[in-house]
Tab-separated table of C-alpha atoms in Angstrom:
chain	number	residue	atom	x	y	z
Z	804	UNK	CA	-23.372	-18.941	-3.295
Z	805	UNK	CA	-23.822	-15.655	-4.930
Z	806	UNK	CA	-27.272	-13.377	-4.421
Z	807	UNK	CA	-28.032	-10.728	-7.073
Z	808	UNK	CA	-29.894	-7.662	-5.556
Z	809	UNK	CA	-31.168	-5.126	-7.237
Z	810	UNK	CA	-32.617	-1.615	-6.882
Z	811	UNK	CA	-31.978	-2.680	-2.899
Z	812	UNK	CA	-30.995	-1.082	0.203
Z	813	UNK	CA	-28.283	-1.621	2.927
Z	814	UNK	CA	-31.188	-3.412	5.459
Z	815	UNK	CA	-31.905	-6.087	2.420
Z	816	UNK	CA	-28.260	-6.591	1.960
Z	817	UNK	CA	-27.757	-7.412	5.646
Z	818	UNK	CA	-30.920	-9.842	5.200
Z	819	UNK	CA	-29.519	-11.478	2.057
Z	820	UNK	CA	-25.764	-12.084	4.088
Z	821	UNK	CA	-27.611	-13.660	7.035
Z	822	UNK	CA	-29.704	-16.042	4.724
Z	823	UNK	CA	-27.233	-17.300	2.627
Z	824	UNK	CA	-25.273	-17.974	5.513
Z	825	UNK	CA	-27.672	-20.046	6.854
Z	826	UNK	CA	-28.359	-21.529	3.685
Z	827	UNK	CA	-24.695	-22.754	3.503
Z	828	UNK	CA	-24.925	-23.944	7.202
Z	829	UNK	CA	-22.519	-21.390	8.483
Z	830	UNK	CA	-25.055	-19.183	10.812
Z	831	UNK	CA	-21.602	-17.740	12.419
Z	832	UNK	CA	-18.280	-16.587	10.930
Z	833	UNK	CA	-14.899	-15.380	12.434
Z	834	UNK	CA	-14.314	-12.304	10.738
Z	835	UNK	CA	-11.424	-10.266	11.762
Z	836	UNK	CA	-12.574	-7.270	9.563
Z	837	UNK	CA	-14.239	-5.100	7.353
Z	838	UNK	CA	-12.234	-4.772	4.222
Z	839	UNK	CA	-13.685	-1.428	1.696
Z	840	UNK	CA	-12.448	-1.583	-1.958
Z	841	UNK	CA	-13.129	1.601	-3.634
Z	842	UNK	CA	-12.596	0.771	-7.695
Z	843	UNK	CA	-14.314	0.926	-11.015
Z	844	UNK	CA	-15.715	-1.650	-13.068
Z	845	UNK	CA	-12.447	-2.130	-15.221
Z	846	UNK	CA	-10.336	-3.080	-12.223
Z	847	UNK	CA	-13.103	-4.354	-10.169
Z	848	UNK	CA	-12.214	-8.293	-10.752
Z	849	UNK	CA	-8.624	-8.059	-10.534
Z	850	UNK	CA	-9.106	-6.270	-6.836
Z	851	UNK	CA	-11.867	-8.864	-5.821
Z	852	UNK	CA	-9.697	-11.569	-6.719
Z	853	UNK	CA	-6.131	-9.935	-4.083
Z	854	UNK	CA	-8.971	-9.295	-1.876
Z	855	UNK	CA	-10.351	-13.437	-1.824
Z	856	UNK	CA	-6.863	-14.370	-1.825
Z	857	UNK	CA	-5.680	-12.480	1.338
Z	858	UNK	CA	-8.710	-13.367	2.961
Z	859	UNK	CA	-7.389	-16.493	3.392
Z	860	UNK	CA	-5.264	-15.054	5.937
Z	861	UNK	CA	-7.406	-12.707	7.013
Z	862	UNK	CA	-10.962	-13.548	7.245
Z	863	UNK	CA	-13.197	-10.447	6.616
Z	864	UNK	CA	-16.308	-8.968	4.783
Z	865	UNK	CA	-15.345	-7.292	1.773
Z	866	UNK	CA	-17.205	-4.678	0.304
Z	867	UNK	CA	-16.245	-3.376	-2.850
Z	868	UNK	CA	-17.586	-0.021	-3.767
Z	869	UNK	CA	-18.116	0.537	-7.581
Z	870	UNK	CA	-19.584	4.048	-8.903
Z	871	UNK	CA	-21.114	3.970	-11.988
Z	872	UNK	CA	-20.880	6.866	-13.727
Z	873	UNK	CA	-24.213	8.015	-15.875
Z	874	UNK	CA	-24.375	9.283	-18.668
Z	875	UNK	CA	-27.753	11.534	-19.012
Z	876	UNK	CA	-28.667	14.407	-16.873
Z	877	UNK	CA	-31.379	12.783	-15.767
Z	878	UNK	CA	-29.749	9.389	-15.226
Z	879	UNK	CA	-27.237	11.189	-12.497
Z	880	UNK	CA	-30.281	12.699	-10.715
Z	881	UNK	CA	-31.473	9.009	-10.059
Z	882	UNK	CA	-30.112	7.262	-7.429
Z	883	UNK	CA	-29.906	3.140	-7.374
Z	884	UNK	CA	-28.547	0.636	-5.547
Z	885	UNK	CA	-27.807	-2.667	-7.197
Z	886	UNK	CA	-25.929	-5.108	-4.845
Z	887	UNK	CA	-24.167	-8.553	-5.173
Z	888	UNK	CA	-23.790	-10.459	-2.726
Z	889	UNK	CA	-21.192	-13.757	-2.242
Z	890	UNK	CA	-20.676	-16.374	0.391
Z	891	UNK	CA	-18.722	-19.618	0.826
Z	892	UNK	CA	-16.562	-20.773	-1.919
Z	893	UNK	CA	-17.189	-17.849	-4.105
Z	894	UNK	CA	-16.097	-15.342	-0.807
Z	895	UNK	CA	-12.953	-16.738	0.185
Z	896	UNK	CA	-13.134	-17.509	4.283
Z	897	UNK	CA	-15.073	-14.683	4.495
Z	898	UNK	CA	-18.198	-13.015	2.412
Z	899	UNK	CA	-18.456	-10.407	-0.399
Z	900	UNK	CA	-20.370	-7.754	-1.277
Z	901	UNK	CA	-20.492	-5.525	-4.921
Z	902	UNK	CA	-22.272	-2.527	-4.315
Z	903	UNK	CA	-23.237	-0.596	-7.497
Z	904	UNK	CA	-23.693	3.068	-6.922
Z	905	UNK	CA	-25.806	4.791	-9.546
Z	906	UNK	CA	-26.327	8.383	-10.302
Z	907	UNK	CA	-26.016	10.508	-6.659
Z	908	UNK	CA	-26.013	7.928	-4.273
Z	909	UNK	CA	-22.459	7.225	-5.866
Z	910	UNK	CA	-21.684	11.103	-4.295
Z	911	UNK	CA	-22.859	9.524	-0.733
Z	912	UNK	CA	-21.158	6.084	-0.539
Z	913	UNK	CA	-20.278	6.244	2.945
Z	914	UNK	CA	-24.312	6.036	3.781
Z	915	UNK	CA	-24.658	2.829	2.042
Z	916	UNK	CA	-21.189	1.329	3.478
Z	917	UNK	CA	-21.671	2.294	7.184
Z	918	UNK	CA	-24.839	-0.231	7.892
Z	919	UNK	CA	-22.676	-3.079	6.155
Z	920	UNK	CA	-19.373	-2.723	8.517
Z	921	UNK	CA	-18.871	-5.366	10.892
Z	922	UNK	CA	-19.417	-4.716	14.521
Z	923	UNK	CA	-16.259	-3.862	16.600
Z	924	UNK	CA	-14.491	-4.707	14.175
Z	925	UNK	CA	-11.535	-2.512	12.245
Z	926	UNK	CA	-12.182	-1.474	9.153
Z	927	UNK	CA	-9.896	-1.252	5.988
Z	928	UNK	CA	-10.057	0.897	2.987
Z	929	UNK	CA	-8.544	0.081	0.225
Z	930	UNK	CA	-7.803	1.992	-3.489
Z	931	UNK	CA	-6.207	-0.161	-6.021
Z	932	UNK	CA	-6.004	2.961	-8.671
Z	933	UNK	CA	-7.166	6.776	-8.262
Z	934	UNK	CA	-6.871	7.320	-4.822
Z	935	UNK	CA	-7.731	10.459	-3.167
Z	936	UNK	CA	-5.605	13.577	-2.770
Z	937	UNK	CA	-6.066	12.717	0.808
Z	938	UNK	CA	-7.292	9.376	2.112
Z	939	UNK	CA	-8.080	10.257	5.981
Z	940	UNK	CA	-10.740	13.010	4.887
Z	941	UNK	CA	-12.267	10.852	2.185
Z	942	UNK	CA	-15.824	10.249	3.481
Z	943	UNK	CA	-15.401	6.257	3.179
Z	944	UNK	CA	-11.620	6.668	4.769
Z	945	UNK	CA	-12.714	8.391	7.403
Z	946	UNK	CA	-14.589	5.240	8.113
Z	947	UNK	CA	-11.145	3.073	8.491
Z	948	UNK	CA	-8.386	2.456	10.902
Z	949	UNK	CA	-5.919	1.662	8.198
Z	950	UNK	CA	-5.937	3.333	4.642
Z	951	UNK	CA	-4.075	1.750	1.789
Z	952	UNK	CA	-3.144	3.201	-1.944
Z	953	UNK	CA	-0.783	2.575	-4.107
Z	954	UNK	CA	1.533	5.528	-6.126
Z	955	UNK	CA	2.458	3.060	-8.725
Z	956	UNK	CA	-0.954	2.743	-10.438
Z	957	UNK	CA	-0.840	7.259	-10.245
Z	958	UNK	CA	-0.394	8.747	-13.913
Z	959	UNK	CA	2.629	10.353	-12.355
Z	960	UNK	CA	3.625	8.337	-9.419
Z	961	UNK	CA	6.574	10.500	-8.771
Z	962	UNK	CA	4.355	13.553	-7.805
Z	963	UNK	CA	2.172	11.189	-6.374
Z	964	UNK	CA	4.829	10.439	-3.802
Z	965	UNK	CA	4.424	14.611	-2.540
Z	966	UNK	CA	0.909	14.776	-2.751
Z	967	UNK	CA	1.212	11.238	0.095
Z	968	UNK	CA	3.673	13.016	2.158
Z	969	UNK	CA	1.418	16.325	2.428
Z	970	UNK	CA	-1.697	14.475	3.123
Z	971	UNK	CA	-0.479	11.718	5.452
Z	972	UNK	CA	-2.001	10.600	8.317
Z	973	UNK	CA	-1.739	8.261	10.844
Z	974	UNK	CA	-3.004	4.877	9.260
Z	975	UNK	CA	-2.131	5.739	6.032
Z	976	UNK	CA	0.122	3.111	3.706
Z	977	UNK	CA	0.961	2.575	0.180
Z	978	UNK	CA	1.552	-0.880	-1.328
Z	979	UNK	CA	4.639	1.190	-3.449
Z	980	UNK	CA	6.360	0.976	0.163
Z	981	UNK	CA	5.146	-2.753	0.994
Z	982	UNK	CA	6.652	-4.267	-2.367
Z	983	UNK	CA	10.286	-3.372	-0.376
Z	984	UNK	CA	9.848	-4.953	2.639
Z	985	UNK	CA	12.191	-7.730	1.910
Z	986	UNK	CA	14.841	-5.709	0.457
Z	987	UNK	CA	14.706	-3.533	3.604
Z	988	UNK	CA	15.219	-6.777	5.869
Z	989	UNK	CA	17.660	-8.103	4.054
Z	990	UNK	CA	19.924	-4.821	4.078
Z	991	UNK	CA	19.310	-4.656	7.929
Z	992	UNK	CA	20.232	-8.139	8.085
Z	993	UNK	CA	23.506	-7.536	6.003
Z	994	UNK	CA	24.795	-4.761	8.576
Z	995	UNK	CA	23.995	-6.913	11.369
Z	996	UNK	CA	25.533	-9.618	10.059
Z	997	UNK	CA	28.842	-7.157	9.047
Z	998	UNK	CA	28.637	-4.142	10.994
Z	999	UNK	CA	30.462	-1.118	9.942
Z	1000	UNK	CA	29.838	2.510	8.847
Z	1001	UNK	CA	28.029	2.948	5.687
Z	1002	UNK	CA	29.567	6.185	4.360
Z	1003	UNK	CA	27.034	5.990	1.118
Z	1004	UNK	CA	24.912	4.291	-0.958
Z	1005	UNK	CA	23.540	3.706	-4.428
Z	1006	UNK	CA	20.345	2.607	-4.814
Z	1007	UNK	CA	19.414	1.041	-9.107
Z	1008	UNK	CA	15.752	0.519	-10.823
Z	1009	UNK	CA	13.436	1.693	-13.531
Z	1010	UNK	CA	12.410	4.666	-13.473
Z	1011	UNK	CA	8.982	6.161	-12.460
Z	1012	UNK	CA	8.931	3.368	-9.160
Z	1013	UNK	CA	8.152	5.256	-6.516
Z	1014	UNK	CA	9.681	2.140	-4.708
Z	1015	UNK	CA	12.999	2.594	-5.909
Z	1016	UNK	CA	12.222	6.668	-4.738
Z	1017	UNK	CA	10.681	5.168	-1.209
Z	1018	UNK	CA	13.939	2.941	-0.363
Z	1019	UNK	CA	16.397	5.892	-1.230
Z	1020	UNK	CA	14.468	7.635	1.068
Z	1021	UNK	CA	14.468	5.189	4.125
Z	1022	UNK	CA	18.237	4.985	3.584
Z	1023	UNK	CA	18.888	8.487	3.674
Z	1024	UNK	CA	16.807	9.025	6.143
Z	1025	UNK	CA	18.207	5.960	8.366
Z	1026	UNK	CA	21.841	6.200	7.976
Z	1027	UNK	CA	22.119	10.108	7.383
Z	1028	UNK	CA	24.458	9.885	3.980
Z	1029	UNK	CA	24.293	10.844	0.559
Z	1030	UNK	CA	22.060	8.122	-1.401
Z	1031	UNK	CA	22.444	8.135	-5.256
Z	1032	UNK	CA	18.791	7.362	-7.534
Z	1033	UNK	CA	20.238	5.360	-10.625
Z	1034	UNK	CA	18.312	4.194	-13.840
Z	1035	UNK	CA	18.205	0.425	-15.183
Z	1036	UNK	CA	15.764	-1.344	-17.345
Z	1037	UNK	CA	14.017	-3.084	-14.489
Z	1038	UNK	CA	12.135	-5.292	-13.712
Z	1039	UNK	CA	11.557	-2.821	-11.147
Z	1040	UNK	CA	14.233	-2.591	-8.370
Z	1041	UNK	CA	17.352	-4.183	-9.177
Z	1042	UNK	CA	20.174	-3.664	-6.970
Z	1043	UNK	CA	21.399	-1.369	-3.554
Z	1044	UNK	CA	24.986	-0.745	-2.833
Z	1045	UNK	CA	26.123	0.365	0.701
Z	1046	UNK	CA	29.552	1.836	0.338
Z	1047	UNK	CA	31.051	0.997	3.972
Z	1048	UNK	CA	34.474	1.588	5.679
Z	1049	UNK	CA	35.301	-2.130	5.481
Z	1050	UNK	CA	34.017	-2.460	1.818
Z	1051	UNK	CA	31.077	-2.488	-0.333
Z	1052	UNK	CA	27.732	-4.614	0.426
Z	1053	UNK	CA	26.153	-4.868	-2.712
Z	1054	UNK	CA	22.188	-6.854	-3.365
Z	1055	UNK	CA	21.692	-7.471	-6.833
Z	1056	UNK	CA	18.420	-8.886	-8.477
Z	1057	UNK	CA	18.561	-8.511	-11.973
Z	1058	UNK	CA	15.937	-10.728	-12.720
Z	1059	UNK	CA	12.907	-9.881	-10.953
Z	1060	UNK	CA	13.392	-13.181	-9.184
Z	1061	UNK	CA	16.685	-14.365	-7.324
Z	1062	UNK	CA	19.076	-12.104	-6.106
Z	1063	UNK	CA	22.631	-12.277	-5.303
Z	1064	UNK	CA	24.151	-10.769	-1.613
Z	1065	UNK	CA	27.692	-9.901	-1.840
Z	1066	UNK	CA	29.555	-8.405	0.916
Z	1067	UNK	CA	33.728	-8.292	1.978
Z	1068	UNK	CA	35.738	-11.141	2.715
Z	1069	UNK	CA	32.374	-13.552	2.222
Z	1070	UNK	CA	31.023	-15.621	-0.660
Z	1071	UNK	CA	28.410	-14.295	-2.464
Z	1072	UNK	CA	24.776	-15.786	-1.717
Z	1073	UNK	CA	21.521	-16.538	-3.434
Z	1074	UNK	CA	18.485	-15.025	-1.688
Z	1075	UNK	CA	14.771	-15.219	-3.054
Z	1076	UNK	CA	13.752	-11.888	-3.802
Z	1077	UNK	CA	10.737	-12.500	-6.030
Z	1078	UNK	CA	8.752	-9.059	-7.285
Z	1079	UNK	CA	5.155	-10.465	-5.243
Z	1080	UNK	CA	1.954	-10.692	-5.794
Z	1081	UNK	CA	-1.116	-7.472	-4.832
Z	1082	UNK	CA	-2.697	-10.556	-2.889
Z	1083	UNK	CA	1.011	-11.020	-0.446
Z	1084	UNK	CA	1.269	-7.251	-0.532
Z	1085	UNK	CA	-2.409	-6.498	0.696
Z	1086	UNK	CA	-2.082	-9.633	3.153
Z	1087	UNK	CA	1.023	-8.294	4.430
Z	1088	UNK	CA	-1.029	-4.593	5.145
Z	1089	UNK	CA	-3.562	-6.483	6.810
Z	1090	UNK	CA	-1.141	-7.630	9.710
Z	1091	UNK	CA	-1.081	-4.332	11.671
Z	1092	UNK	CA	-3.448	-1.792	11.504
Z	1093	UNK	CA	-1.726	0.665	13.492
Z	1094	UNK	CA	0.210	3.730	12.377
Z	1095	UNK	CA	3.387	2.907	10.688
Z	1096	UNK	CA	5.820	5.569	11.540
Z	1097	UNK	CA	8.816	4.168	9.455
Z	1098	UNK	CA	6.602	4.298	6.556
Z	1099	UNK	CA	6.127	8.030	7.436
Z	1100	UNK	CA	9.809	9.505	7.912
Z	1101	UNK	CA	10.645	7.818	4.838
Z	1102	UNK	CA	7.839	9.157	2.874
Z	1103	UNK	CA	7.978	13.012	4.380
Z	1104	UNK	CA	12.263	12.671	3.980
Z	1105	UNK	CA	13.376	14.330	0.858
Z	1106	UNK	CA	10.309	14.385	-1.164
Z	1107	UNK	CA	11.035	17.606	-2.944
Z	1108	UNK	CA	14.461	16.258	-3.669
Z	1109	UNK	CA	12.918	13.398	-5.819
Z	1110	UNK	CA	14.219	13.920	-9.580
Z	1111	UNK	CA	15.881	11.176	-11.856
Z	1112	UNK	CA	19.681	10.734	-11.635
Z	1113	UNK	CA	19.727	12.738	-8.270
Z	1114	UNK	CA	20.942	12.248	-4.879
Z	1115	UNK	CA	18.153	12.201	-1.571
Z	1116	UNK	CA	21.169	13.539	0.744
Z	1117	UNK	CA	20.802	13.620	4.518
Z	1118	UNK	CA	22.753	16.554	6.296
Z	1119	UNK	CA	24.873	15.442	9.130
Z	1120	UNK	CA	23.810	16.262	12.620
Z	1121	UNK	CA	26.224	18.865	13.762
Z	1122	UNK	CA	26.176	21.077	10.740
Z	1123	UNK	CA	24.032	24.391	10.983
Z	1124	UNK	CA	21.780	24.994	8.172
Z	1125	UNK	CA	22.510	28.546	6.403
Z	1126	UNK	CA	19.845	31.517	7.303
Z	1127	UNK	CA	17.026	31.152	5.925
Z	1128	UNK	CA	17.317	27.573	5.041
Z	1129	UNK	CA	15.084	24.815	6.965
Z	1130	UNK	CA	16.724	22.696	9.009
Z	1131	UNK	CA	17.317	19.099	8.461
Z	1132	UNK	CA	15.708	16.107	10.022
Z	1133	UNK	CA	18.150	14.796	13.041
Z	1134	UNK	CA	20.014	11.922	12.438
Z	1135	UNK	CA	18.021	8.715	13.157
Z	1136	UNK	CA	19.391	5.442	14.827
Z	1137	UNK	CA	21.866	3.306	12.059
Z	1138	UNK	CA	19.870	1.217	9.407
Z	1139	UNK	CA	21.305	-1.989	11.171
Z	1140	UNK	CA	18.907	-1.603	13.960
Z	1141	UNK	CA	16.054	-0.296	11.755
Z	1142	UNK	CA	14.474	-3.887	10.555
Z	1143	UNK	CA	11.407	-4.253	8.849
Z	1144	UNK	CA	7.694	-4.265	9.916
């Protein structure tokens, strides 16, 4: 059921979501949050659609926040409110709402959203492209308990990757670091399974991935050892080598799809390692909404060593840094006990 609203406020809104509830015969839904998409008309369906998709996991009320920009002096000096609102089928499990911010109510969007969060419930905020230079003090992220981006959709998500480190806080995330959650299990899972000192590693993708950049990171920062940034053709991030005292563990997807486990004095394995969908990757974010400190170290580790071909070296424990020079992070606990959230 879909209700178009227009020149309308945040109390009619509320209205039109109770009615059409009723109207469905659903007076009462379990919503486990309030999900805030901040986009632009262009990318607007595409984030609606993750959004519906995850929902199915996670029942909430998503609001997505679109700010139309005018295009006469006098058109920016009016301020509208034009509002669509979606339940049942056309929702997900939960309900929608499109809010269309014209001229300088789209400066105060945080005014409109506030009325339309659900009660004691987290909230979410979401950018699926131009995020802000920093999320927390953004007027709708101050709103939220958990703040997602994603560096990949930057113009230059390389530098994108400092401006995240500088500006993080707590409840901050990027979907650049989600898409490597399985590789990160499975190289935990490799050590476990053949533990031994990993002495260096080698970590292959396209370039410009700030993936590729986030998982060189977590490994240097992890296992305190040199970590080499090489170049392929993609798709994306195709292959980590460990070197290790006992031999080399090597993962190797080539084809965006299935990848292939190799490791000393065992037969090489097929894993699934598909590249996955924004709807797993936002569903995945939705499962904790507290601070992810792994995220963090590997983010703030090495960020100004980022540069293509390089290395994102960790300094061993017991050497002294030269005068003048700041001091390295300590050495954290091996990557075999650092699994994946």
């Amino acid at each position: 059921m879909k209700i178009d609203l227009t020149e309308t406020t945040s109390s009619q809104i509320n209205q039109a979501l109770v009615s059409a509830r009723r109207a469905i015969g659903t007076p009462a839904i379990g919503m486990v949050l309030t999900l805030v998409i901040v986009t632009d008309e262009e990318n607007a369906y595409d984030a609606l659609k993750s959004a519906g998709d995850a929902s199915r996991e996670h029942p909430s009320r998503i609001i997505a926040v679109i700010k139309r920009v005018s295009r006469s002096p006098r058109a920016r000096r009016d301020a509208r409110l034009d509002a669509e609102v979606r339940v049942g089928s056309d929702a997900g499990t939960g309900e929608t709402v499109v809010l269309r911010l014209h001229g300088e109510l789209a400066n105060h969007a945080q005014s409109v959203v506030l009325p339309l969060l659900l009660p004691d419930a987290p909230v979410v905020v979401w950018w699926p492209e131009d995020a802000p230079a920093d999320p927390a003090k953004d007027p709708l992220g101050a709103l939220a308990q958990r703040r997602i981006t994603d560096t990949y959709s930057a113009e230059a998500p390389l530098d994108e990757l400092a401006v995240r480190a500088a500006a993080y806080s707590p409840g901050d995330t990027d979907l650049a670091w989600t898409r490597i959650t399985p590789w990160r299990s499975m190289l935990a899972a490799a050590l476990d399974q053949q533990p031994a000192t990993v002495i260096g590693a080698v970590v292959e993708g396209e370039s410009d991935n700030p993936s590729c950049e986030l998982l060189a990171m977590w490994l240097a920062d992890r296992l305190g050892v040199p970590v080499e940034r090489t170049l392929s053709a993609g798709p994306g991030l195709t292959a980590v080598r460990l070197e290790t005292k006992n031999g080399v563990i090597v993962l190797d997807r080539a084809d965006g799809s299935l990848a292939t486990l190799s490791m000393q004095g065992q037969p090489d394995r097929a894993v699934a390692l598909k590249r996955r969908e924004t709807a797993e990757l936002l569903a995945e974010e939705l499962r904790r909404l507290d601070p992810d400190n792994t995220y963090e170290s590997a983010v703030k580790f090495g960020v100004e060593k980022l540069h293509a071909g390089g290395e994102v070296t960790a300094k061993p424990v017991d050497e002294k840094p030269a005068e003048g020079e700041r001091k390295a992070p300590a050495k954290k606990a091996p990557a075999k006990k650092a699994a994946a959230k």
